[in-house]
Coordinates of C-alpha atoms and ligand atoms in Angstrom, one line a residue:
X1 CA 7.4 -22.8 10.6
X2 CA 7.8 -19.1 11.8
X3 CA 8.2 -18.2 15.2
X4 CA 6.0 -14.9 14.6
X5 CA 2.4 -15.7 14.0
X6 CA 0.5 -13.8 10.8
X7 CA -3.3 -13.8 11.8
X8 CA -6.3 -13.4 10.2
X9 CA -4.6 -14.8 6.7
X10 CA -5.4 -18.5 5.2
X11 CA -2.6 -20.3 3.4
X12 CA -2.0 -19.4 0.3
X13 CA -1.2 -22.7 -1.9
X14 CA 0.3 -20.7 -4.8
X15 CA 1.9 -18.3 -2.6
X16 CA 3.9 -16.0 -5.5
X17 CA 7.7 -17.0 -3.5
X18 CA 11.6 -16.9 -4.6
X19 CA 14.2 -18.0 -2.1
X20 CA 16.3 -15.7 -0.5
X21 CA 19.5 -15.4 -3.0
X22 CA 23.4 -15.6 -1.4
X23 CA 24.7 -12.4 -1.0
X24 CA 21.0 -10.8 -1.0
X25 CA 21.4 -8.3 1.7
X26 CA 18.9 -6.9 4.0
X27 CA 15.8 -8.5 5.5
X28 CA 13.7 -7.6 1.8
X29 CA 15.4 -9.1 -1.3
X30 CA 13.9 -8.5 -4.5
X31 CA 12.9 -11.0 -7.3
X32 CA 15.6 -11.7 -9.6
X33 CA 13.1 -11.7 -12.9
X34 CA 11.4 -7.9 -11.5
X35 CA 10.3 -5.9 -12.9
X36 CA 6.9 -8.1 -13.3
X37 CA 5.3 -5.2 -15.5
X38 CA 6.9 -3.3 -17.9
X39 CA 5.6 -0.7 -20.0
X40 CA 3.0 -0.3 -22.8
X41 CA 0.9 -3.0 -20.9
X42 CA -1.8 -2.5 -22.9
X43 CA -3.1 -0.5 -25.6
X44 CA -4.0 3.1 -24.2
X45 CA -2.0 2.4 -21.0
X46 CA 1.9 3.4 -21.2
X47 CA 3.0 3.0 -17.4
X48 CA 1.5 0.9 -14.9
X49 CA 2.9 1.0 -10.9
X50 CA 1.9 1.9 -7.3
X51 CA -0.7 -1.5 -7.6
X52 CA -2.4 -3.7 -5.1
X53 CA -3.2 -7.6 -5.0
X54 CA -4.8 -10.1 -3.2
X55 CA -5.5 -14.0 -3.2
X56 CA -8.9 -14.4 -4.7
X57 CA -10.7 -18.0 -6.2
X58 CA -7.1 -19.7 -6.1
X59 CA -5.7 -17.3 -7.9
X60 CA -5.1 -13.5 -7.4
X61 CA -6.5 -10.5 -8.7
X62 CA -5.6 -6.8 -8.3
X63 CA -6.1 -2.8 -8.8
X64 CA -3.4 -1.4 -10.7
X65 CA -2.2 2.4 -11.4
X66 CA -2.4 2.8 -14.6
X67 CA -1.3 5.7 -16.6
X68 CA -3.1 6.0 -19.5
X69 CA -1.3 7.8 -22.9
X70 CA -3.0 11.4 -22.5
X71 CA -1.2 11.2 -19.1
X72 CA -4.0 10.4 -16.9
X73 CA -3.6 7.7 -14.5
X74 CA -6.9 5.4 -14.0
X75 CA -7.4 2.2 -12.3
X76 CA -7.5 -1.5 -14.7
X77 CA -8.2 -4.7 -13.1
X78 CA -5.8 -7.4 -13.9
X79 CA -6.1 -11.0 -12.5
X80 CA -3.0 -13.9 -12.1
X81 CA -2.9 -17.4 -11.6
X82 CA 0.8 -16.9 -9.5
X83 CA 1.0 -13.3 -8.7
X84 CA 3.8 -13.4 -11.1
X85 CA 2.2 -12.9 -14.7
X86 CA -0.8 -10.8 -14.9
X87 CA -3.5 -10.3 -17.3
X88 CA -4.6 -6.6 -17.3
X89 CA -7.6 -5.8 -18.7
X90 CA -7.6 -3.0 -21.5
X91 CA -11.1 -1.3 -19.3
X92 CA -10.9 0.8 -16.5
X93 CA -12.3 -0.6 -13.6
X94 CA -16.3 1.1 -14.2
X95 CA -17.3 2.5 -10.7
X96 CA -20.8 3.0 -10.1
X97 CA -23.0 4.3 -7.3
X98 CA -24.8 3.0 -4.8
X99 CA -27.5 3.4 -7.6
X100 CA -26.0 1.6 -10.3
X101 CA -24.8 4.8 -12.7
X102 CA -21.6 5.1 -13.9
X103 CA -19.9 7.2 -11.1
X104 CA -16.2 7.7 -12.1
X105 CA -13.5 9.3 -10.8
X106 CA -11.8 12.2 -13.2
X107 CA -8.4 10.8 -12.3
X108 CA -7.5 7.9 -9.9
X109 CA -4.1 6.5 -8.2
X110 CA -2.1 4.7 -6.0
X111 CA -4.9 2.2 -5.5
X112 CA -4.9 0.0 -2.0
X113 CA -6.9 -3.7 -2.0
X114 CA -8.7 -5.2 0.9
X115 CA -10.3 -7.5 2.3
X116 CA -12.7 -6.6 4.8
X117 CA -15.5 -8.8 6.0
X118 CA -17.1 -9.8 3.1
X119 CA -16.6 -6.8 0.9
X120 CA -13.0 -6.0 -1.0
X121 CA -12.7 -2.3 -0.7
X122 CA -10.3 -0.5 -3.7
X123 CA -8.9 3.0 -2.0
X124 CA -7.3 5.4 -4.2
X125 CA -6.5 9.1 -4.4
X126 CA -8.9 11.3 -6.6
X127 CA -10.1 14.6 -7.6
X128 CA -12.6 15.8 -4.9
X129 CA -12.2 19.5 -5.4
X130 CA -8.5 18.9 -4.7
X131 CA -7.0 15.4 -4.2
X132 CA -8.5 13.3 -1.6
X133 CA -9.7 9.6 -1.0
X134 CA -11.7 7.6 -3.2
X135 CA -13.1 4.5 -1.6
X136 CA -15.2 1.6 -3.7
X137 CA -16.3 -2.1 -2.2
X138 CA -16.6 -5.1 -4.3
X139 CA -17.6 -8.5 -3.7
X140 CA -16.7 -9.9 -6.8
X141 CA -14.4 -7.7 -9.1
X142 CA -17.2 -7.4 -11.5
X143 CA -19.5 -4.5 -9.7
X144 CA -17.5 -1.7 -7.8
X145 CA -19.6 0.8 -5.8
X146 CA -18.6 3.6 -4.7
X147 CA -19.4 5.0 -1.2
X148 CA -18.9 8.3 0.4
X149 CA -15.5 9.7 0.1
X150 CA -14.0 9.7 3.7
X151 CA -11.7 12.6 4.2
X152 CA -12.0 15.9 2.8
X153 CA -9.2 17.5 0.6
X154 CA -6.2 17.1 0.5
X155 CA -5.2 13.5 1.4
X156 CA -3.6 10.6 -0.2
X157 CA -2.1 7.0 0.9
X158 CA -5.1 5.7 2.5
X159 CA -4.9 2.5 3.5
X160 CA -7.6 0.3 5.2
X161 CA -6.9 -2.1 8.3
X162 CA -8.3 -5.8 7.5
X163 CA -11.0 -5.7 10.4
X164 CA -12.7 -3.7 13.0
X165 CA -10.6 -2.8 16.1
X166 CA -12.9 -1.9 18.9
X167 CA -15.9 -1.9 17.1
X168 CA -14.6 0.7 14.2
X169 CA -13.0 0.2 10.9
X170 CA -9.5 2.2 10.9
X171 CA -7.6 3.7 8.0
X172 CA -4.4 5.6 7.8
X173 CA -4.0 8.5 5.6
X174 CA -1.7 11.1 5.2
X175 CA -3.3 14.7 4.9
X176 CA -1.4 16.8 2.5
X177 CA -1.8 19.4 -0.1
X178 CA -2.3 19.9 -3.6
X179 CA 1.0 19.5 -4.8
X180 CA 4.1 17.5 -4.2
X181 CA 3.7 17.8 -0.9
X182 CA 7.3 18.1 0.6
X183 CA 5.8 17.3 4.3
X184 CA 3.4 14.8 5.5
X185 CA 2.5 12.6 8.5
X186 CA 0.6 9.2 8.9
X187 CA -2.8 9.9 10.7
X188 CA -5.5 7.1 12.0
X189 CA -9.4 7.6 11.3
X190 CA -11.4 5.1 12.5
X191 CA -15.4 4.9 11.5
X192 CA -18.5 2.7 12.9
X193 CA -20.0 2.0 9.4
X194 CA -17.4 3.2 6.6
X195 CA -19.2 6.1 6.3
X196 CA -18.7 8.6 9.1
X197 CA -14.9 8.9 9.8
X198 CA -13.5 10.4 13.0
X199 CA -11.2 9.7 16.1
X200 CA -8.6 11.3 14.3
X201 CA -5.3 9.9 16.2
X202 CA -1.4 11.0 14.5
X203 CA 0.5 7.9 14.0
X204 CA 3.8 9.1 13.5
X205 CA 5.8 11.4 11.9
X206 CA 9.2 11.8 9.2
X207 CA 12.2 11.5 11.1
X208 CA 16.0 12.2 12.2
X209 CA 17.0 9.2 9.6
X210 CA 17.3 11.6 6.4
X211 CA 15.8 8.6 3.7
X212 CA 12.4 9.3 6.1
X213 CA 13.1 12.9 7.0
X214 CA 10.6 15.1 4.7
X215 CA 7.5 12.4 4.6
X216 CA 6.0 8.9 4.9
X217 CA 3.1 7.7 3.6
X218 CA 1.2 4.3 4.6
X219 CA 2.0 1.4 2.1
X220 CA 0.7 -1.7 1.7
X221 CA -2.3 -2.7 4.6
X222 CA -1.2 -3.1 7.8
X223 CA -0.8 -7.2 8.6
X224 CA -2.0 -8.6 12.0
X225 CA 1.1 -10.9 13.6
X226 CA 1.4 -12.0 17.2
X227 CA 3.7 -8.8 17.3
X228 CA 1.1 -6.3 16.7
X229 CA 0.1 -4.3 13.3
X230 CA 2.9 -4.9 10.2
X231 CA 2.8 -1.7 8.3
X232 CA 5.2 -1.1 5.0
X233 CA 5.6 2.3 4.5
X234 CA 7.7 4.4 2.3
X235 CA 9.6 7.7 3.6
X236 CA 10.3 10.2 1.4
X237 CA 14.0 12.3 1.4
X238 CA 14.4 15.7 -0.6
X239 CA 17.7 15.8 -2.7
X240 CA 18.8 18.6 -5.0
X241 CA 17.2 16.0 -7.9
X242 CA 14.0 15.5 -6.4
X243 CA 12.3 13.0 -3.8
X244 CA 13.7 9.8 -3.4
X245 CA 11.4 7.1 -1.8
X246 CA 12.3 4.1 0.0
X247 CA 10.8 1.4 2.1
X248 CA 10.5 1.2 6.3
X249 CA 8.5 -0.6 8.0
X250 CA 6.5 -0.4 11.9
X251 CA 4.7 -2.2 14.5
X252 CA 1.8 -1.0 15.6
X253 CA -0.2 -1.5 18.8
X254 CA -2.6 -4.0 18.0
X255 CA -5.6 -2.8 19.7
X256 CA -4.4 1.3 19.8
X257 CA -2.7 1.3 16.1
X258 CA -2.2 4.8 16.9
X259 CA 0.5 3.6 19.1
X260 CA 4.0 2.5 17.6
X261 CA 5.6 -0.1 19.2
X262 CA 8.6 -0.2 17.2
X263 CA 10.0 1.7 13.7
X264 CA 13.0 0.9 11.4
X265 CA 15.3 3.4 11.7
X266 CA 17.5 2.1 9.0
X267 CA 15.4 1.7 5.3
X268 CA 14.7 -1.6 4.1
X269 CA 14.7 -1.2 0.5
X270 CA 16.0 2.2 -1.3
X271 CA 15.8 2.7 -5.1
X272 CA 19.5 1.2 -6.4
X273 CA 18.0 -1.3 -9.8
X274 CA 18.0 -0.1 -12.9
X275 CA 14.3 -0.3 -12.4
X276 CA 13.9 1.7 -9.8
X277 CA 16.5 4.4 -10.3
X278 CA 15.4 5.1 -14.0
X279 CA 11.9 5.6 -15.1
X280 CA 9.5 8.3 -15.8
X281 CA 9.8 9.5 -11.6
X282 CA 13.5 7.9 -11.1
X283 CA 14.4 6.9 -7.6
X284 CA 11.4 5.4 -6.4
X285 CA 10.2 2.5 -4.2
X286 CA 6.8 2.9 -3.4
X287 CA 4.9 -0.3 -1.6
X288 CA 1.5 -0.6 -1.9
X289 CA 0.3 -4.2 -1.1
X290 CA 1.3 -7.7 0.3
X291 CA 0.2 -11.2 -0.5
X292 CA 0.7 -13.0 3.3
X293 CA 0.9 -16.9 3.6
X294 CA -0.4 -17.5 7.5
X295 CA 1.2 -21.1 7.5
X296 CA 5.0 -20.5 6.3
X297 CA 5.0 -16.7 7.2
X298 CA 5.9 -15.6 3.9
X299 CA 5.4 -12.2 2.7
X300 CA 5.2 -10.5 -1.0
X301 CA 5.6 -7.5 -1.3
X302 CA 4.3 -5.2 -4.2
X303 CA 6.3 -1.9 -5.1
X304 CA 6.1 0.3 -8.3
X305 CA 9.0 1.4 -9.2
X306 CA 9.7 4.7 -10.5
X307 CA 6.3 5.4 -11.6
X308 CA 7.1 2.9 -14.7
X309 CA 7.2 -0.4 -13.6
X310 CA 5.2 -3.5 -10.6
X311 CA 8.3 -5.0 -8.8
X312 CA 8.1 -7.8 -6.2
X313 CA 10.3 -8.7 -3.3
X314 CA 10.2 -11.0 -0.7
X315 CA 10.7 -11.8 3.6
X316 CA 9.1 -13.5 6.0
X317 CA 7.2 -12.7 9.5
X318 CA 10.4 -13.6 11.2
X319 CA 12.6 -11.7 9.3
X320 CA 11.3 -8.0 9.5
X321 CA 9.7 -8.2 12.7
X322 CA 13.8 -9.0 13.7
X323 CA 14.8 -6.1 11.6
X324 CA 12.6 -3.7 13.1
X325 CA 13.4 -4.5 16.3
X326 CA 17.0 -4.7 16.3
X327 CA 16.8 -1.1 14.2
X328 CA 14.2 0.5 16.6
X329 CA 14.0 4.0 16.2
X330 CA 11.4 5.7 18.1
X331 CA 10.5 9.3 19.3
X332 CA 8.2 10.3 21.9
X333 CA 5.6 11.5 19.6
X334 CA 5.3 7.8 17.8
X335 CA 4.7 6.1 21.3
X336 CA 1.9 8.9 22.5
X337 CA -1.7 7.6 21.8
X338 CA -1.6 10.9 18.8
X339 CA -4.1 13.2 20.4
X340 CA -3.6 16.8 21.2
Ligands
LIG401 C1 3.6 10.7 -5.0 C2 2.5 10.0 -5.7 C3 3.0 8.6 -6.2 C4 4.3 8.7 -6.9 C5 5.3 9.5 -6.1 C6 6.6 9.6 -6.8 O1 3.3 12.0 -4.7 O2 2.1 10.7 -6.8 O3 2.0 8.1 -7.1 O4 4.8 7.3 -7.0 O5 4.8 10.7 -5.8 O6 6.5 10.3 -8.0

């Protein structure tokens, strides 16, 4: 039993799990058989990453980053009986409108999976006269509507809080630019009906640790524990090689998630596999989603990894909430309430 309480998540009977290994250090260690998909998934895809899951039927079922062999990345569904092994379909995912005509995106990314009332809502990054949000709901991975595009351009890493807090839906994004951005912050939106976004509040920003110093970017979606909101992130450091991401996590305020409580100063997991050092983008650890068992307190965590491969690793409630704390790193700006 954990001390820390997840909320808001059922037990998951198949919960995709590996002990921690002696030696393993850190409060994340990684799954000894990663990377869980390699490349030339399927025919016409050459690189799948940067992917999201959840539980779904007894099984689990996800939105994955597909990059396609004329170099456009598009999302597949794939589906998994133990979050291990996954069966990814050789279609991309056909979005509609709220009509029923095929409404699809010219290039999608990064997607995010969640659960949200009754509706699973995918969240990606797309072209909307520069790179913004895409945002589709599902109730059962068969039909995917689109609705309205939240934020204007340029934005990516939006990530979609598992319930209402105060009456609105919230999501974190991180405005950017059109390019690599080499700068970025995580902002909250919140919205009354998924439609109309506003209440723009900063969340926090890069900081003195250099692995987190030139951006961060919202990760998997944030988990409610007794502690507050548990948000992976990845921070971004600029090298004469190129970015390097890695993985930090926060708590946030659990009624003003604009508010952090407490921040890892020190990373949790930094690209140093083969896996994650070489690949089409080396050097890259980039979380997107979590599969959380409420009962044992067990968390998986999905990564892609260097733009080439779906990597696992694994903690508990207990563990990174401890981590956090005892490396808690915080600046004025990530306690204020983020309005100027
Ligand atoms: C970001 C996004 C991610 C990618 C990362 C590293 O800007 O494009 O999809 O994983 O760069 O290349």
């Amino acid at each position: 039993m954990s001390k820390l309480k997840i909320l808001g998540f059922e037990p998951v009977e198949n919960m995709p799990w590996q002990d921690r290994p002696s030696g393993a250090k850190g409060p994340i260690w990684r799954y000894e058989n990663n990377p869980i998909i390699n490349r030339n998934p399927v025919e016409g895809v050459a690189r799948i990453f940067n992917s999201a899951v959840v539980p779904y039927q007894g099984g689990f079922v996800g939105v994955f980053r597909g990059e396609q062999t004329n170099g456009i990345p598009a999302i597949y569904l794939g589906e998994s009986k133990d979050g291990f092994n996954w069966d990814i379909s050789k279609e991309k995912i056909k979005f509609v409108d709220q009509d029923g005509n095929s409404f699809m995106p010219e290039y999608a990314y990064d997607p995010r999976l969640v659960k949200v009332e009754d509706n699973y809502y995918v969240i990606w990054c797309q072209e909307f006269y520069g790179a913004s949000i895409g945002i589709a709901k599902t109730t059962d991975f068969k039909t995917f509507i689109r609705i309205e595009n939240p934020f204007i351009p340029f934005n990516r890493n939006a990530v979609l809080f598992p319930r209402k807090i105060n009456g609105n839906y919230m999501m974190l994004s991180r405005p950017s630019d059109s390019g690599h951005t080499p700068f970025g912050d995580i902002f909250l939106s919140q919205s009354p009906d998924m439609e109309f976004w506003g209440r723009h509040r900063h969340v926090m920003s890069p900081s003195g640790e250099w692995w987190q110093s030139l951006k961060i970017g919202g990760g998997a979606a944030p988990i409610e524990t007794s502690e507050g909101w548990l948000l992976f992130y990845h921070g971004v450091t600029g090298t004469c090689n190129g970015f390097v991401y890695s993985v930090g996590a926060a708590i946030l305020d659990i009624d003003n998630p604009s508010i952090v409580k407490y921040r890892t100063g020190d990373f949790m997991l930094t690209p140093e596999t083969w896996y994650e050092e070489r690949g089409f983008v080396p050097n890259v650890c980039f979380p997107c989603a979590t599969i959380c068992d409420g009962k044992t307190g067990r968390i998986a965590l999905y990564y892609g990894a260097a733009d080439s491969y779906v990597a696992l690793a694994f903690t508990t409630v207990d563990e990174v909430v401890d981590f956090i704390k005892a490396n808690n790193s915080l600046s004025e700006d990530d306690k204020a309430i983020g309005i100027k």
